[in-house]
Amino acid sequence: MKKNKIFLILAVVSFLVSACVYDFVAPEVQQPLPDNGGNGEETVSFASDIAPIFESKCTACHKPGGLKPNPDLTSGTAYATIATAKYVNLATPEESMIYNYLTPTSGTHNQKKYTAAEAQLILTWIQEGAKNN
Ligand code: HEC
């Protein structure tokens, strides 16, 4: 009888310990992009062509504490935020959310759209490998 009790206590304790160890919620992992795009002859620069678009048209809302903090498009964090599999699709650039969600003809994101020229810059930047250049 005593042995059974000890066994029971051990079983309960080890269950609790293992429950503590394994019972956690996995954080949402942002997939970094593989470095497989671009040929070193990029024509569009993230710093001088793309970031200014975000600064002038997007960061009123897309900033920490803004109306829509995700994606955070403030300079300094914009690249790390969008250079992820969620927003950029290197295999099929046209399907990148940071591009097709707000092209002039998209049915989504009525708050703000890119001009045709801005959309083209974004698309070319992705086609060139979405570099932090
Ligand atoms: C007036 C505020 C406002 C401005 C300015 C704005 N957005 Fe948004 N954005 C939102 C809101 C609100 C949502 C969520 C609703 C929706 O998807 O339309 C959103 C959603 C998005 C999404 C989808 C996010 C997701 O993960 O689902 C992207 C991408 C995006 N915005 C990009 C931009 C870009 C790029 C600009 C600048 C060209 C911009 N937004 C300008 C308010 C804004």
Coordinates of C-alpha atoms and ligand atoms in Angstrom, one line a residue:
M1 CA 0.0 0.0 0.0
K2 CA 2.8 2.5 1.0
K3 CA 4.6 1.7 -2.2
N4 CA 1.5 2.3 -4.3
K5 CA 1.1 5.7 -2.6
I6 CA 4.7 6.7 -3.4
F7 CA 4.3 5.5 -6.9
L8 CA 1.1 7.5 -7.3
I9 CA 2.7 10.6 -5.9
L10 CA 5.7 10.2 -8.3
A11 CA 3.3 9.7 -11.2
V12 CA 1.4 12.9 -10.3
V13 CA 4.6 14.9 -9.8
S14 CA 6.1 13.8 -13.0
F15 CA 2.9 14.5 -14.8
L16 CA 2.8 18.0 -13.4
V17 CA 6.5 18.6 -14.3
S18 CA 6.1 17.4 -17.8
A19 CA 2.8 19.4 -18.2
C20 CA 4.8 22.5 -17.1
V21 CA 7.6 21.8 -19.5
Y22 CA 5.5 21.1 -22.6
D23 CA 2.4 23.3 -22.0
F24 CA 3.3 26.5 -23.8
V25 CA 2.0 28.4 -26.7
A26 CA 4.5 28.5 -29.6
P27 CA 5.2 32.2 -30.6
E28 CA 4.3 33.2 -34.1
V29 CA 7.5 32.7 -36.1
Q30 CA 8.3 35.2 -38.8
Q31 CA 9.9 33.4 -41.6
P32 CA 13.0 35.3 -42.8
L33 CA 13.4 35.3 -46.6
P34 CA 16.0 33.0 -48.1
D35 CA 18.8 35.0 -49.7
N36 CA 18.2 33.7 -53.2
G37 CA 17.0 36.7 -55.1
G38 CA 18.7 39.5 -57.0
N39 CA 21.8 39.5 -59.1
G40 CA 23.7 42.4 -57.5
E41 CA 22.5 44.8 -60.2
E42 CA 19.4 46.1 -58.4
T43 CA 17.8 49.2 -59.9
V44 CA 15.5 49.9 -56.9
S45 CA 16.8 50.8 -53.5
F46 CA 14.9 50.0 -50.4
A47 CA 16.4 52.9 -48.5
S48 CA 15.9 55.6 -51.2
D49 CA 12.9 54.3 -53.2
I50 CA 10.7 52.1 -50.9
A51 CA 11.1 53.4 -47.4
P52 CA 10.2 57.0 -48.4
I53 CA 6.9 55.7 -49.8
F54 CA 6.1 54.1 -46.5
E55 CA 7.2 57.2 -44.6
S56 CA 5.0 59.6 -46.6
K57 CA 1.9 57.4 -47.1
C58 CA 1.8 54.7 -44.6
T59 CA 3.3 55.5 -41.2
A60 CA 0.4 57.7 -40.1
C61 CA -1.4 54.3 -39.3
H62 CA 1.3 51.7 -39.6
K63 CA 3.5 52.6 -36.6
P64 CA 3.6 51.3 -33.0
G65 CA 0.5 52.7 -31.3
G66 CA -1.0 53.6 -34.7
L67 CA -4.4 52.5 -36.1
K68 CA -2.8 49.4 -37.6
P69 CA 0.6 48.7 -36.0
N70 CA 1.2 45.6 -38.2
P71 CA 2.9 45.9 -40.4
D72 CA 5.1 48.5 -38.7
L73 CA 6.4 50.6 -41.7
T74 CA 8.4 53.2 -39.8
S75 CA 11.9 53.6 -41.1
G76 CA 14.3 51.4 -39.1
T77 CA 11.8 48.6 -38.6
A78 CA 10.0 48.6 -42.0
Y79 CA 12.5 46.2 -43.7
A80 CA 12.5 43.7 -40.9
T81 CA 8.8 43.8 -40.7
I82 CA 8.0 43.2 -44.4
A83 CA 11.0 41.1 -45.5
T84 CA 9.1 38.0 -44.3
A85 CA 7.2 35.3 -46.1
K86 CA 3.9 36.9 -45.0
Y87 CA 4.4 40.1 -47.0
V88 CA 7.0 39.1 -49.7
N89 CA 6.8 36.2 -52.1
L90 CA 10.1 35.9 -53.9
A91 CA 9.0 33.0 -56.1
T92 CA 5.9 34.9 -57.4
P93 CA 6.5 38.6 -56.7
E94 CA 3.0 39.6 -58.0
E95 CA 1.5 37.7 -55.1
S96 CA 3.4 39.5 -52.4
M97 CA 1.0 41.1 -49.9
I98 CA 3.0 44.3 -49.6
Y99 CA 2.5 44.7 -53.3
N100 CA -0.9 43.3 -54.4
Y101 CA -2.8 44.3 -51.3
L102 CA -2.8 47.9 -52.3
T103 CA -2.2 48.3 -56.0
P104 CA -4.3 50.9 -57.7
T105 CA -6.7 48.2 -58.9
S106 CA -6.8 46.0 -55.8
G107 CA -10.1 45.5 -54.2
T108 CA -8.4 45.6 -50.8
H109 CA -7.0 48.3 -48.5
N110 CA -9.3 51.2 -49.3
Q111 CA -7.5 53.4 -46.7
K112 CA -4.7 54.1 -49.1
K113 CA -3.4 52.7 -52.5
Y114 CA -0.1 52.9 -54.2
T115 CA 0.1 55.0 -57.4
A116 CA 0.9 53.0 -60.5
A117 CA 4.5 54.2 -60.3
E118 CA 4.9 53.3 -56.6
A119 CA 3.4 49.9 -57.2
Q120 CA 5.9 49.3 -60.0
L121 CA 8.8 50.3 -57.7
I122 CA 7.6 47.8 -55.0
L123 CA 7.2 45.0 -57.6
T124 CA 10.6 45.6 -59.1
W125 CA 12.2 45.8 -55.7
I126 CA 10.7 42.3 -54.9
Q127 CA 11.7 40.9 -58.3
E128 CA 15.2 42.1 -57.6
G129 CA 15.3 40.0 -54.4
A130 CA 13.7 42.3 -51.8
K131 CA 17.2 43.4 -50.6
N132 CA 17.8 45.8 -47.7
N133 CA 19.8 47.9 -50.1
Ligands
HEC1 C1 -5.5 55.6 -42.7 C2 -4.7 54.5 -42.1 C3 -3.8 53.7 -43.0 C4 -2.9 54.1 -43.9 C5 -2.4 55.5 -44.2 C6 -2.3 52.9 -44.5 N1 -2.9 51.8 -44.0 FE1 -2.5 49.8 -44.3 N2 -4.0 49.2 -43.2 C7 -4.8 50.1 -42.4 C8 -5.8 49.3 -41.8 C9 -6.9 49.8 -40.8 C10 -5.6 47.9 -42.1 C11 -6.4 46.7 -41.7 C12 -7.7 46.7 -42.6 C13 -7.4 46.3 -44.0 O1 -6.7 45.3 -44.3 O2 -7.7 47.1 -44.9 C14 -4.4 47.9 -43.0 C15 -3.9 46.8 -43.5 C16 -2.7 46.8 -44.3 C17 -2.0 45.6 -44.8 C18 -2.5 44.2 -44.5 C19 -1.8 43.8 -43.2 C20 -2.1 42.4 -42.8 O3 -1.1 41.8 -42.3 O4 -3.2 41.9 -43.0 C21 -0.9 46.0 -45.5 C22 0.1 45.1 -46.2 C23 -0.9 47.5 -45.4 N3 -2.0 47.9 -44.7 C24 0.0 48.2 -46.1 C25 0.0 49.6 -46.1 C26 0.9 50.4 -46.9 C27 2.1 49.9 -47.7 C28 0.5 51.7 -46.8 C29 1.1 52.9 -47.4 C30 1.1 52.9 -48.9 C31 -0.7 51.7 -45.9 N4 -1.0 50.4 -45.5 C32 -1.3 52.9 -45.5 C33 -4.7 51.4 -42.3 C34 -3.8 52.2 -43.1

